[in-house]
Amino acid sequence: MMTIDEIITRDEGQSFDRKSIKIDAKGLAVTIVAMANADGGEIAIGIDDKTLAIEGVDQYETKLNELLRAPLDFCNPSVSVRCEKLPCTDENGNENHILLMQVPASINLHTNQADEAFMRVGDKSRKLTFEERLQLMYDKGERYYEDTAVYGATIDDIDMDAVAEYIKLIGYTKSPLHYLRENNGFVTTNKQGEEAVSTACILLFGKKPQDFFPRARTRFIRYEGIDEKVGAQMNVVKDVTFEGTILNQVKKTIEFIETQVREHTFLGQHGQFVTLRDYPEFVIQEMTVNAVCHRAYNIKGTEIQIKMFDDRLVYESPGKLPGMVKPENIRHTHFSRNPKIAAFLKAYNYVKEFGEGVDRIYRELEANGANAPSFHNNDFILRITVPKVTENELKTGKRTENRTEKLLEIVPETSQETSQKTSQKTSQKTSQKTSQIIIDLIKEDPYITTAKMAEIIDVDRRNITRNIKKLHDQGVVRRVGPDKGGFWEIIV
């Protein structure tokens, strides 16, 4: 809870405003709506917002009740604010109270009584234009641009072979045309009896999607060095654009990026070759799928750009983080700007499980010794930077040392125990105890091999394989990546 001194001295901005008790309830509703449409905030009522004189609210009971009703009477839909009174001494030296109104960020678009939408920008509540209001509705999921009819598009613009392939995959038994007319609003009929084709339909099944959405494409640019240079110093060494349907873009983009990813193989301490990639395979796939799947297709002035530098991979996608998703909660908050496109890609196994992909990106990078991705939003472009896994480790050798240190932490101690105690203990250990030891070993070193586990525990390798299969079937452990270069992951 803020103190009165903090309320007086705090700068007004995106998430904080001061209002006089004399403000009109309709005027207060504008600020409430603006904060709810943005990231939420707090409004301190009972302080003159020009002179900062503490008026208090106790002596204005009728007026206070009007203001308390503002979120209900003058906001559409109503905003669920939380209010509390803070004790203070007013400008006349009397004991009094300030009303602190806490406005939550909302998943809905809110308007005032006049059906005007506002957004908090800095310390102002700015009225939104029609286009901005529509964009906010897309961002909050109140409307989906993928459902919008494409002007001039007809059934003839749809590749029925692509539809046939998809319905076979999902087990739909009617004809491709029946599927389009009966599912997901892909093809609808308006009041004039004319058929309309949705944006999602064109992007997923169109013969030439770029005829209608010229910038609905993915561009990969590789730079030499760590900076993006232009003119005479331009340092672009690869510049490739992928068009076609969303599925084609995803496939071709991932395949090409894989040709640009370097692998580094070295002999580990225990005579086993270890392979490190600049970027984990799953991270490349998930980042590419997210960019294509969640971009704002109503923003038509630019394409998705994937930029590879010597030290990072940068994904730039039209649109802000959607809905309630913020950098601080993105690992565990799921929102789909284009749910029909996401469901389509899930059928092709490009979307694994809704909501878990970003969290796994973090875990994959962390497991490989890399920093977490960073997020930056400007007016209409979301930029996500993925650090190169091996940049620091290759320069310093820390990656090799860290992995070796993990093995050394396990092996010497276990080797000593093996020479003295293993013959006694292994005969007494049950399968359950072996499984627990396997879990402990994986926690210590996710890259440990089954052969090394068998050596440490002093059991047959087939015993290890059986226990790992049991742990996998129980949902306790899974393998991430290939046998060579992959690692183990404890799920629970």
Coordinates of C-alpha atoms in Angstrom, one line a residue:
M1 CA 0.0 0.0 0.0
M2 CA 1.3 3.4 -1.0
T3 CA 1.8 6.1 1.7
I4 CA 0.4 9.6 1.3
D5 CA 3.9 11.0 0.8
E6 CA 4.4 8.5 -2.1
I7 CA 1.1 9.5 -3.7
I8 CA 2.1 13.1 -3.5
T9 CA 5.6 12.7 -4.9
R10 CA 4.9 10.0 -7.5
D11 CA 5.0 11.1 -11.1
E12 CA 1.8 10.7 -13.0
G13 CA 2.3 8.3 -15.9
Q14 CA 1.1 5.1 -17.6
S15 CA -0.1 3.5 -14.5
F16 CA -0.8 6.3 -12.0
D17 CA -2.9 9.4 -11.9
R18 CA -4.2 11.9 -9.3
K19 CA -7.7 13.3 -9.5
S20 CA -9.6 16.0 -7.5
I21 CA -12.6 14.8 -5.6
K22 CA -14.5 17.4 -7.7
I23 CA -13.9 15.5 -10.9
D24 CA -17.0 14.5 -12.8
A25 CA -17.9 10.8 -12.8
K26 CA -17.9 10.7 -16.6
G27 CA -14.5 12.3 -16.7
L28 CA -13.1 9.7 -14.2
A29 CA -14.6 7.0 -16.3
V30 CA -12.3 8.1 -19.2
T31 CA -9.2 7.4 -17.1
I32 CA -10.6 4.1 -15.8
V33 CA -11.3 2.9 -19.3
A34 CA -7.9 4.0 -20.6
M35 CA -6.1 2.2 -17.8
A36 CA -8.2 -1.0 -18.2
N37 CA -7.5 -1.0 -21.9
A38 CA -3.8 -0.7 -21.3
D39 CA -1.8 -2.3 -18.4
G40 CA -4.0 -1.2 -15.5
G41 CA -3.0 1.3 -12.9
E42 CA -4.0 3.3 -9.8
I43 CA -6.0 6.5 -9.4
A44 CA -5.6 8.6 -6.2
I45 CA -8.8 10.6 -5.7
G46 CA -8.9 13.6 -3.2
I47 CA -5.8 15.4 -4.4
D48 CA -5.9 18.4 -6.6
D49 CA -4.0 17.2 -9.7
K50 CA -2.7 20.8 -10.4
T51 CA -1.7 22.2 -7.0
L52 CA -1.3 18.8 -5.2
A53 CA -3.3 20.1 -2.3
I54 CA -4.8 17.3 -0.2
E55 CA -8.5 17.8 -0.4
G56 CA -9.6 14.5 1.1
V57 CA -12.9 12.7 0.4
D58 CA -14.7 12.4 3.8
Q59 CA -16.6 15.7 3.5
Y60 CA -17.9 14.8 0.0
E61 CA -20.0 11.7 0.7
T62 CA -22.5 12.2 -2.1
K63 CA -19.8 13.1 -4.6
L64 CA -17.7 10.1 -3.5
N65 CA -20.5 7.7 -4.0
E66 CA -20.9 9.0 -7.6
L67 CA -17.3 8.4 -8.3
L68 CA -17.4 4.9 -6.8
R69 CA -20.2 4.2 -9.3
A70 CA -18.3 5.4 -12.3
P71 CA -16.7 2.0 -13.1
L72 CA -20.3 0.5 -13.2
D73 CA -22.4 3.4 -14.6
F74 CA -20.1 5.0 -17.1
C75 CA -17.8 2.1 -18.3
N76 CA -19.0 -0.4 -20.9
P77 CA -18.5 -3.2 -19.9
S78 CA -18.1 -2.3 -16.3
V79 CA -14.6 -2.4 -14.8
S80 CA -13.9 -4.4 -11.7
V81 CA -11.9 -1.8 -9.7
R82 CA -10.7 -2.3 -6.1
C83 CA -10.9 0.7 -3.7
E84 CA -9.4 1.5 -0.4
K85 CA -9.2 4.6 1.8
L86 CA -5.9 5.9 3.0
P87 CA -5.8 8.1 6.1
C88 CA -4.3 11.5 5.7
T89 CA -4.3 15.1 7.0
D90 CA -6.0 17.4 4.5
E91 CA -5.0 20.9 3.6
N92 CA -7.0 22.4 6.5
G93 CA -5.2 20.2 9.1
N94 CA -8.1 17.9 9.6
E95 CA -8.0 14.1 9.6
N96 CA -9.3 12.8 6.4
H97 CA -8.9 10.1 3.7
I98 CA -7.7 9.6 0.1
L99 CA -9.5 7.1 -2.1
L100 CA -7.1 4.9 -4.0
M101 CA -8.8 3.2 -6.9
Q102 CA -6.9 0.2 -8.4
V103 CA -7.8 -0.5 -12.0
P104 CA -6.9 -3.9 -13.4
A105 CA -5.7 -4.5 -16.9
S106 CA -8.6 -6.1 -18.7
I107 CA -9.0 -8.8 -21.3
N108 CA -11.9 -6.8 -22.8
L109 CA -12.1 -3.6 -24.7
H110 CA -13.8 -0.9 -22.6
T111 CA -15.6 2.3 -23.7
N112 CA -17.2 5.1 -21.9
Q113 CA -20.9 5.9 -21.9
A114 CA -20.5 7.6 -25.3
D115 CA -19.0 4.5 -26.8
E116 CA -15.5 6.1 -27.0
A117 CA -12.5 3.9 -26.4
F118 CA -9.4 5.3 -24.7
M119 CA -5.9 4.0 -24.1
R120 CA -3.5 5.2 -21.4
V121 CA -0.4 6.6 -23.1
G122 CA 2.1 8.1 -20.8
D123 CA 0.2 10.4 -18.4
K124 CA -2.6 11.0 -20.9
S125 CA -5.8 9.1 -21.7
R126 CA -5.8 9.1 -25.5
K127 CA -9.0 8.6 -27.5
L128 CA -8.5 5.7 -30.1
T129 CA -9.3 6.0 -33.7
F130 CA -11.5 3.4 -35.4
E131 CA -8.4 1.6 -36.7
E132 CA -6.7 1.6 -33.3
R133 CA -9.9 0.4 -31.6
L134 CA -10.2 -2.4 -34.1
Q135 CA -6.5 -3.3 -33.5
L136 CA -7.1 -3.4 -29.7
M137 CA -10.0 -5.7 -30.2
Y138 CA -7.8 -8.0 -32.2
D139 CA -5.1 -7.8 -29.6
K140 CA -7.5 -8.7 -26.8
G141 CA -9.2 -11.5 -28.7
E142 CA -12.6 -9.8 -28.9
R143 CA -12.4 -10.1 -32.6
Y144 CA -10.1 -12.2 -34.8
Y145 CA -8.7 -10.8 -38.0
E146 CA -8.3 -14.3 -39.4
D147 CA -12.1 -14.5 -39.6
T148 CA -12.3 -11.4 -41.7
A149 CA -13.6 -11.9 -45.3
V150 CA -10.9 -11.3 -48.0
Y151 CA -12.1 -8.8 -50.5
G152 CA -12.3 -10.3 -54.0
A153 CA -11.4 -13.9 -52.9
T154 CA -13.5 -16.8 -54.2
I155 CA -13.6 -20.6 -54.0
D156 CA -11.4 -20.6 -57.1
D157 CA -8.6 -19.1 -55.1
I158 CA -8.4 -22.1 -52.7
D159 CA -6.1 -25.1 -53.4
M160 CA -8.5 -28.0 -52.8
D161 CA -5.6 -30.5 -52.8
A162 CA -4.2 -28.7 -49.7
V163 CA -7.6 -28.9 -48.1
A164 CA -7.9 -32.6 -49.0
E165 CA -4.5 -33.3 -47.4
Y166 CA -5.5 -31.5 -44.2
I167 CA -8.9 -33.2 -43.8
K168 CA -7.3 -36.6 -44.3
L169 CA -4.9 -35.7 -41.6
I170 CA -7.7 -34.8 -39.1
G171 CA -10.0 -37.6 -40.2
Y172 CA -12.8 -35.5 -41.8
T173 CA -14.7 -37.7 -44.1
K174 CA -16.7 -35.3 -46.2
S175 CA -15.4 -33.4 -49.3
P176 CA -12.9 -30.5 -49.0
L177 CA -15.6 -28.1 -50.1
H178 CA -18.0 -29.4 -47.4
Y179 CA -15.2 -28.9 -44.8
L180 CA -14.6 -25.3 -45.8
R181 CA -18.3 -24.4 -45.7
E182 CA -19.1 -26.2 -42.5
N183 CA -16.0 -25.5 -40.3
N184 CA -14.2 -22.5 -38.8
G185 CA -16.1 -20.0 -40.9
F186 CA -13.6 -20.6 -43.7
V187 CA -16.3 -20.0 -46.4
T188 CA -19.5 -18.3 -45.4
T189 CA -22.5 -16.9 -47.3
N190 CA -23.6 -13.3 -46.8
K191 CA -27.1 -11.9 -47.0
Q192 CA -26.9 -11.5 -50.7
G193 CA -26.2 -15.1 -51.1
E194 CA -22.5 -14.5 -52.1
E195 CA -19.8 -16.7 -50.7
A196 CA -17.0 -15.0 -48.7
V197 CA -13.6 -16.5 -48.0
S198 CA -11.9 -15.8 -44.7
T199 CA -8.4 -14.6 -44.1
A200 CA -7.4 -17.8 -42.4
C201 CA -8.7 -19.9 -45.3
I202 CA -6.5 -17.9 -47.8
L203 CA -3.4 -18.0 -45.6
L204 CA -3.8 -21.8 -44.9
F205 CA -5.2 -23.1 -48.2
G206 CA -4.8 -20.3 -50.8
K207 CA -3.3 -21.0 -54.2
K208 CA -1.4 -17.7 -54.0
P209 CA -1.9 -16.1 -50.6
Q210 CA 0.5 -13.3 -51.4
D211 CA -1.9 -12.1 -54.2
F212 CA -4.2 -10.9 -51.3
F213 CA -1.5 -10.4 -48.5
P214 CA 1.7 -9.4 -50.3
R215 CA 3.7 -9.1 -47.0
A216 CA 2.3 -12.3 -45.4
R217 CA 5.7 -13.9 -45.9
T218 CA 8.8 -14.7 -43.9
R219 CA 12.2 -13.2 -44.7
F220 CA 15.5 -14.5 -43.3
I221 CA 18.5 -12.2 -43.3
R222 CA 22.0 -13.2 -42.1
Y223 CA 24.5 -10.5 -41.2
E224 CA 28.2 -10.8 -40.8
G225 CA 29.1 -9.5 -37.4
I226 CA 26.9 -8.3 -34.6
D227 CA 25.5 -5.1 -36.1
E228 CA 23.0 -4.3 -38.9
K229 CA 24.8 -2.0 -41.3
V230 CA 23.6 -0.3 -44.4
G231 CA 24.9 1.5 -47.5
A232 CA 28.6 0.9 -48.4
Q233 CA 29.1 -1.0 -45.2
M234 CA 26.1 -3.3 -45.7
N235 CA 27.0 -6.7 -44.1
V236 CA 24.1 -8.9 -45.4
V237 CA 25.4 -12.3 -46.5
K238 CA 22.1 -14.1 -46.9
D239 CA 18.7 -12.7 -47.8
V240 CA 16.0 -15.3 -48.5
T241 CA 12.2 -14.8 -48.6
F242 CA 9.6 -17.6 -48.1
E243 CA 6.1 -17.3 -49.5
G244 CA 3.1 -19.5 -50.1
T245 CA 0.8 -20.9 -47.5
I246 CA 1.6 -20.7 -43.8
L247 CA 2.5 -24.4 -43.7
N248 CA 4.9 -23.9 -46.6
Q249 CA 6.5 -20.9 -45.0
V250 CA 7.0 -22.7 -41.7
K251 CA 8.5 -25.8 -43.3
K252 CA 10.9 -23.9 -45.7
T253 CA 11.9 -21.3 -43.1
I254 CA 12.9 -23.9 -40.5
E255 CA 14.7 -26.0 -43.0
F256 CA 16.7 -23.0 -44.2
I257 CA 17.6 -21.7 -40.8
E258 CA 18.9 -25.2 -39.9
T259 CA 21.4 -24.9 -42.8
Q260 CA 22.7 -21.7 -41.1
V261 CA 23.1 -23.1 -37.6
R262 CA 26.6 -24.3 -36.7
E263 CA 27.3 -27.3 -34.6
H264 CA 30.4 -27.7 -32.5
T265 CA 31.5 -31.2 -31.6
F266 CA 34.3 -31.9 -29.1
L267 CA 35.6 -34.9 -27.2
G268 CA 34.3 -34.8 -23.6
Q269 CA 36.2 -35.8 -20.5
H270 CA 34.9 -39.4 -20.5
G271 CA 35.8 -40.1 -24.1
Q272 CA 32.3 -39.3 -25.5
F273 CA 31.7 -36.7 -28.2
V274 CA 29.5 -33.8 -27.2
T275 CA 27.7 -31.7 -29.9
L276 CA 26.6 -28.2 -29.1
R277 CA 24.5 -26.1 -31.5
D278 CA 24.3 -22.4 -31.8
Y279 CA 20.6 -22.6 -31.2
P280 CA 18.6 -25.6 -30.0
E281 CA 16.5 -27.2 -32.7
F282 CA 13.2 -26.8 -30.7
V283 CA 13.9 -23.1 -30.1
I284 CA 14.2 -22.5 -33.8
Q285 CA 11.1 -24.4 -34.6
E286 CA 9.0 -22.8 -31.8
M287 CA 10.1 -19.3 -32.5
T288 CA 9.4 -19.6 -36.2
V289 CA 6.0 -21.1 -35.6
N290 CA 5.1 -18.5 -33.0
A291 CA 6.1 -15.7 -35.4
V292 CA 4.0 -17.0 -38.2
C293 CA 1.1 -18.2 -36.1
H294 CA 0.7 -15.2 -33.8
R295 CA 1.6 -12.2 -36.1
A296 CA -1.0 -9.5 -36.7
Y297 CA -2.0 -10.1 -40.3
N298 CA -4.0 -6.9 -40.4
I299 CA -0.7 -5.1 -40.2
K300 CA 0.2 -5.3 -43.9
G301 CA 3.2 -3.0 -44.3
T302 CA 5.9 -5.5 -43.4
E303 CA 6.7 -9.1 -43.3
I304 CA 8.1 -11.3 -40.5
Q305 CA 11.9 -10.9 -40.5
I306 CA 14.3 -13.3 -38.9
K307 CA 17.8 -11.8 -38.5
M308 CA 20.8 -13.9 -37.7
F309 CA 23.9 -12.2 -36.3
D310 CA 27.1 -13.7 -35.0
D311 CA 25.8 -13.6 -31.4
R312 CA 22.0 -13.7 -31.6
L313 CA 18.9 -14.6 -33.6
V314 CA 16.2 -11.9 -33.8
Y315 CA 12.6 -12.5 -34.7
E316 CA 10.6 -9.4 -35.7
S317 CA 6.9 -10.0 -36.2
P318 CA 4.1 -7.5 -36.9
G319 CA 1.9 -6.9 -33.8
K320 CA 2.4 -6.5 -30.1
L321 CA 2.3 -9.2 -27.5
P322 CA -1.4 -10.2 -27.6
G323 CA -4.0 -10.2 -24.9
M324 CA -2.8 -10.3 -21.3
V325 CA 0.6 -11.7 -22.3
K326 CA 3.5 -9.6 -21.0
P327 CA 7.3 -10.3 -21.0
E328 CA 7.1 -11.1 -17.2
N329 CA 4.3 -13.7 -17.6
I330 CA 4.9 -15.0 -21.1
R331 CA 6.2 -18.4 -19.9
H332 CA 2.9 -19.4 -18.4
T333 CA 0.3 -17.2 -20.0
H334 CA -1.2 -18.4 -23.3
F335 CA -3.2 -16.4 -25.8
S336 CA -3.6 -17.0 -29.5
R337 CA -4.1 -14.1 -31.8
N338 CA -5.0 -16.5 -34.6
P339 CA -6.6 -19.6 -33.0
K340 CA -7.6 -21.3 -36.2
I341 CA -4.1 -21.0 -37.7
A342 CA -2.7 -22.3 -34.4
A343 CA -5.1 -25.3 -34.5
F344 CA -4.1 -26.0 -38.1
L345 CA -0.3 -26.0 -37.2
K346 CA -1.0 -28.2 -34.2
A347 CA -2.5 -30.9 -36.5
Y348 CA 0.8 -30.9 -38.4
N349 CA 2.7 -31.2 -35.1
Y350 CA 4.3 -27.7 -35.3
V351 CA 2.4 -26.6 -32.3
K352 CA 3.1 -29.2 -29.6
E353 CA 0.9 -28.3 -26.7
F354 CA -0.9 -25.0 -26.4
G355 CA 0.8 -22.8 -23.8
E356 CA 3.9 -24.8 -23.1
G357 CA 6.2 -23.8 -26.0
V358 CA 7.6 -20.5 -24.7
D359 CA 8.3 -22.1 -21.3
R360 CA 10.2 -24.9 -23.0
I361 CA 12.2 -22.3 -25.0
Y362 CA 13.4 -20.8 -21.7
R363 CA 14.2 -24.3 -20.3
E364 CA 16.1 -25.3 -23.5
L365 CA 18.2 -22.2 -23.5
E366 CA 18.9 -22.5 -19.8
A367 CA 19.8 -26.2 -20.1
N368 CA 22.3 -25.2 -22.8
G369 CA 23.9 -22.4 -20.7
A370 CA 22.4 -19.5 -22.7
N371 CA 20.6 -16.4 -21.4
A372 CA 16.8 -16.1 -21.6
P373 CA 15.3 -14.4 -24.7
S374 CA 14.5 -10.7 -24.5
F375 CA 11.3 -8.9 -25.7
H376 CA 10.9 -5.4 -27.1
N377 CA 7.7 -3.8 -28.5
N378 CA 7.6 -0.7 -30.6
D379 CA 4.3 0.7 -32.1
F380 CA 3.6 -2.4 -34.2
I381 CA 6.5 -4.8 -34.2
L382 CA 7.4 -7.4 -31.6
R383 CA 11.1 -8.1 -31.5
I384 CA 12.3 -11.2 -29.7
T385 CA 16.1 -11.8 -29.3
V386 CA 17.4 -15.3 -28.8
P387 CA 21.1 -15.3 -27.5
K388 CA 23.5 -17.7 -29.2
V389 CA 24.0 -20.7 -27.0
T390 CA 27.7 -21.1 -27.5
E391 CA 28.9 -17.5 -27.8
N392 CA 30.4 -17.0 -24.3
E393 CA 31.1 -20.7 -23.7
L394 CA 33.2 -21.1 -26.9
K395 CA 35.3 -18.0 -26.1
T396 CA 36.0 -19.1 -22.5
G397 CA 35.6 -22.8 -22.5
K398 CA 33.2 -22.5 -19.7
R399 CA 30.6 -24.7 -21.4
T400 CA 33.0 -27.6 -21.5
E401 CA 34.3 -26.9 -18.0
N402 CA 30.8 -26.6 -16.5
R403 CA 29.7 -29.8 -18.0
T404 CA 32.9 -31.6 -16.9
E405 CA 32.6 -30.2 -13.4
K406 CA 29.1 -31.6 -13.2
L407 CA 30.4 -35.0 -14.1
L408 CA 33.3 -34.7 -11.7
E409 CA 30.9 -33.8 -8.9
I410 CA 29.2 -37.2 -9.5
V411 CA 31.9 -39.5 -10.7
P412 CA 34.7 -39.2 -8.1
E413 CA 32.3 -39.6 -5.1
T414 CA 30.5 -42.4 -6.7
S415 CA 33.7 -44.1 -7.8
Q416 CA 34.9 -44.1 -4.2
E417 CA 31.6 -45.5 -3.1
T418 CA 31.6 -48.1 -5.9
S419 CA 34.9 -49.5 -4.8
Q420 CA 33.8 -49.9 -1.2
K421 CA 30.0 -50.2 -1.1
T422 CA 28.5 -50.8 -4.6
S423 CA 28.6 -54.6 -4.4
Q424 CA 26.6 -54.5 -1.2
K425 CA 24.1 -51.8 -2.2
T426 CA 23.3 -52.8 -5.8
S427 CA 21.9 -56.2 -4.7
Q428 CA 19.6 -54.5 -2.2
K429 CA 18.3 -51.7 -4.5
T430 CA 14.8 -52.0 -5.8
S431 CA 13.8 -50.7 -9.2
Q432 CA 12.2 -47.8 -7.4
K433 CA 15.5 -46.8 -5.8
T434 CA 17.3 -47.2 -9.2
S435 CA 14.8 -44.9 -10.7
Q436 CA 15.3 -42.3 -8.0
I437 CA 19.1 -42.5 -8.6
I438 CA 18.5 -42.0 -12.3
I439 CA 16.4 -38.9 -11.5
D440 CA 19.2 -37.5 -9.2
L441 CA 21.8 -38.1 -11.9
I442 CA 19.8 -36.4 -14.6
K443 CA 19.3 -33.4 -12.2
E444 CA 23.0 -33.2 -11.8
D445 CA 23.8 -33.6 -15.5
P446 CA 21.0 -33.5 -18.0
Y447 CA 23.5 -34.7 -20.7
I448 CA 24.5 -37.9 -18.9
T449 CA 24.3 -41.0 -21.1
T450 CA 22.7 -44.3 -20.2
A451 CA 26.1 -46.0 -20.3
K452 CA 27.5 -43.5 -17.7
M453 CA 24.4 -44.1 -15.5
A454 CA 25.0 -47.8 -15.7
E455 CA 28.6 -47.3 -14.8
I456 CA 27.9 -45.1 -11.8
I457 CA 25.1 -47.2 -10.4
D458 CA 26.9 -50.4 -11.3
V459 CA 24.0 -52.1 -13.0
D460 CA 23.4 -53.5 -16.5
R461 CA 22.6 -50.9 -19.1
R462 CA 19.4 -52.7 -20.0
N463 CA 18.3 -52.1 -16.4
I464 CA 18.8 -48.4 -16.9
T465 CA 16.9 -48.5 -20.2
R466 CA 13.9 -50.3 -18.5
N467 CA 13.8 -47.8 -15.7
I468 CA 14.0 -44.8 -18.0
K469 CA 11.2 -46.2 -20.1
K470 CA 9.1 -46.6 -16.9
L471 CA 9.9 -43.0 -15.9
H472 CA 9.0 -41.8 -19.4
D473 CA 5.7 -43.7 -19.3
Q474 CA 4.9 -42.2 -15.9
G475 CA 5.5 -38.7 -17.3
V476 CA 8.5 -38.1 -15.0
V477 CA 11.3 -37.8 -17.6
R478 CA 11.6 -37.2 -21.3
R479 CA 14.3 -36.9 -23.9
V480 CA 14.8 -33.5 -25.5
G481 CA 16.6 -33.6 -28.9
P482 CA 18.4 -36.5 -30.6
D483 CA 20.3 -39.3 -28.8
K484 CA 23.5 -37.5 -29.8
G485 CA 23.5 -33.9 -28.6
G486 CA 20.2 -34.1 -26.8
F487 CA 19.5 -34.1 -23.1
W488 CA 17.2 -35.4 -20.4
E489 CA 14.5 -33.3 -18.8
I490 CA 12.7 -33.9 -15.5
I491 CA 9.0 -33.0 -16.0
V492 CA 7.7 -33.4 -12.4

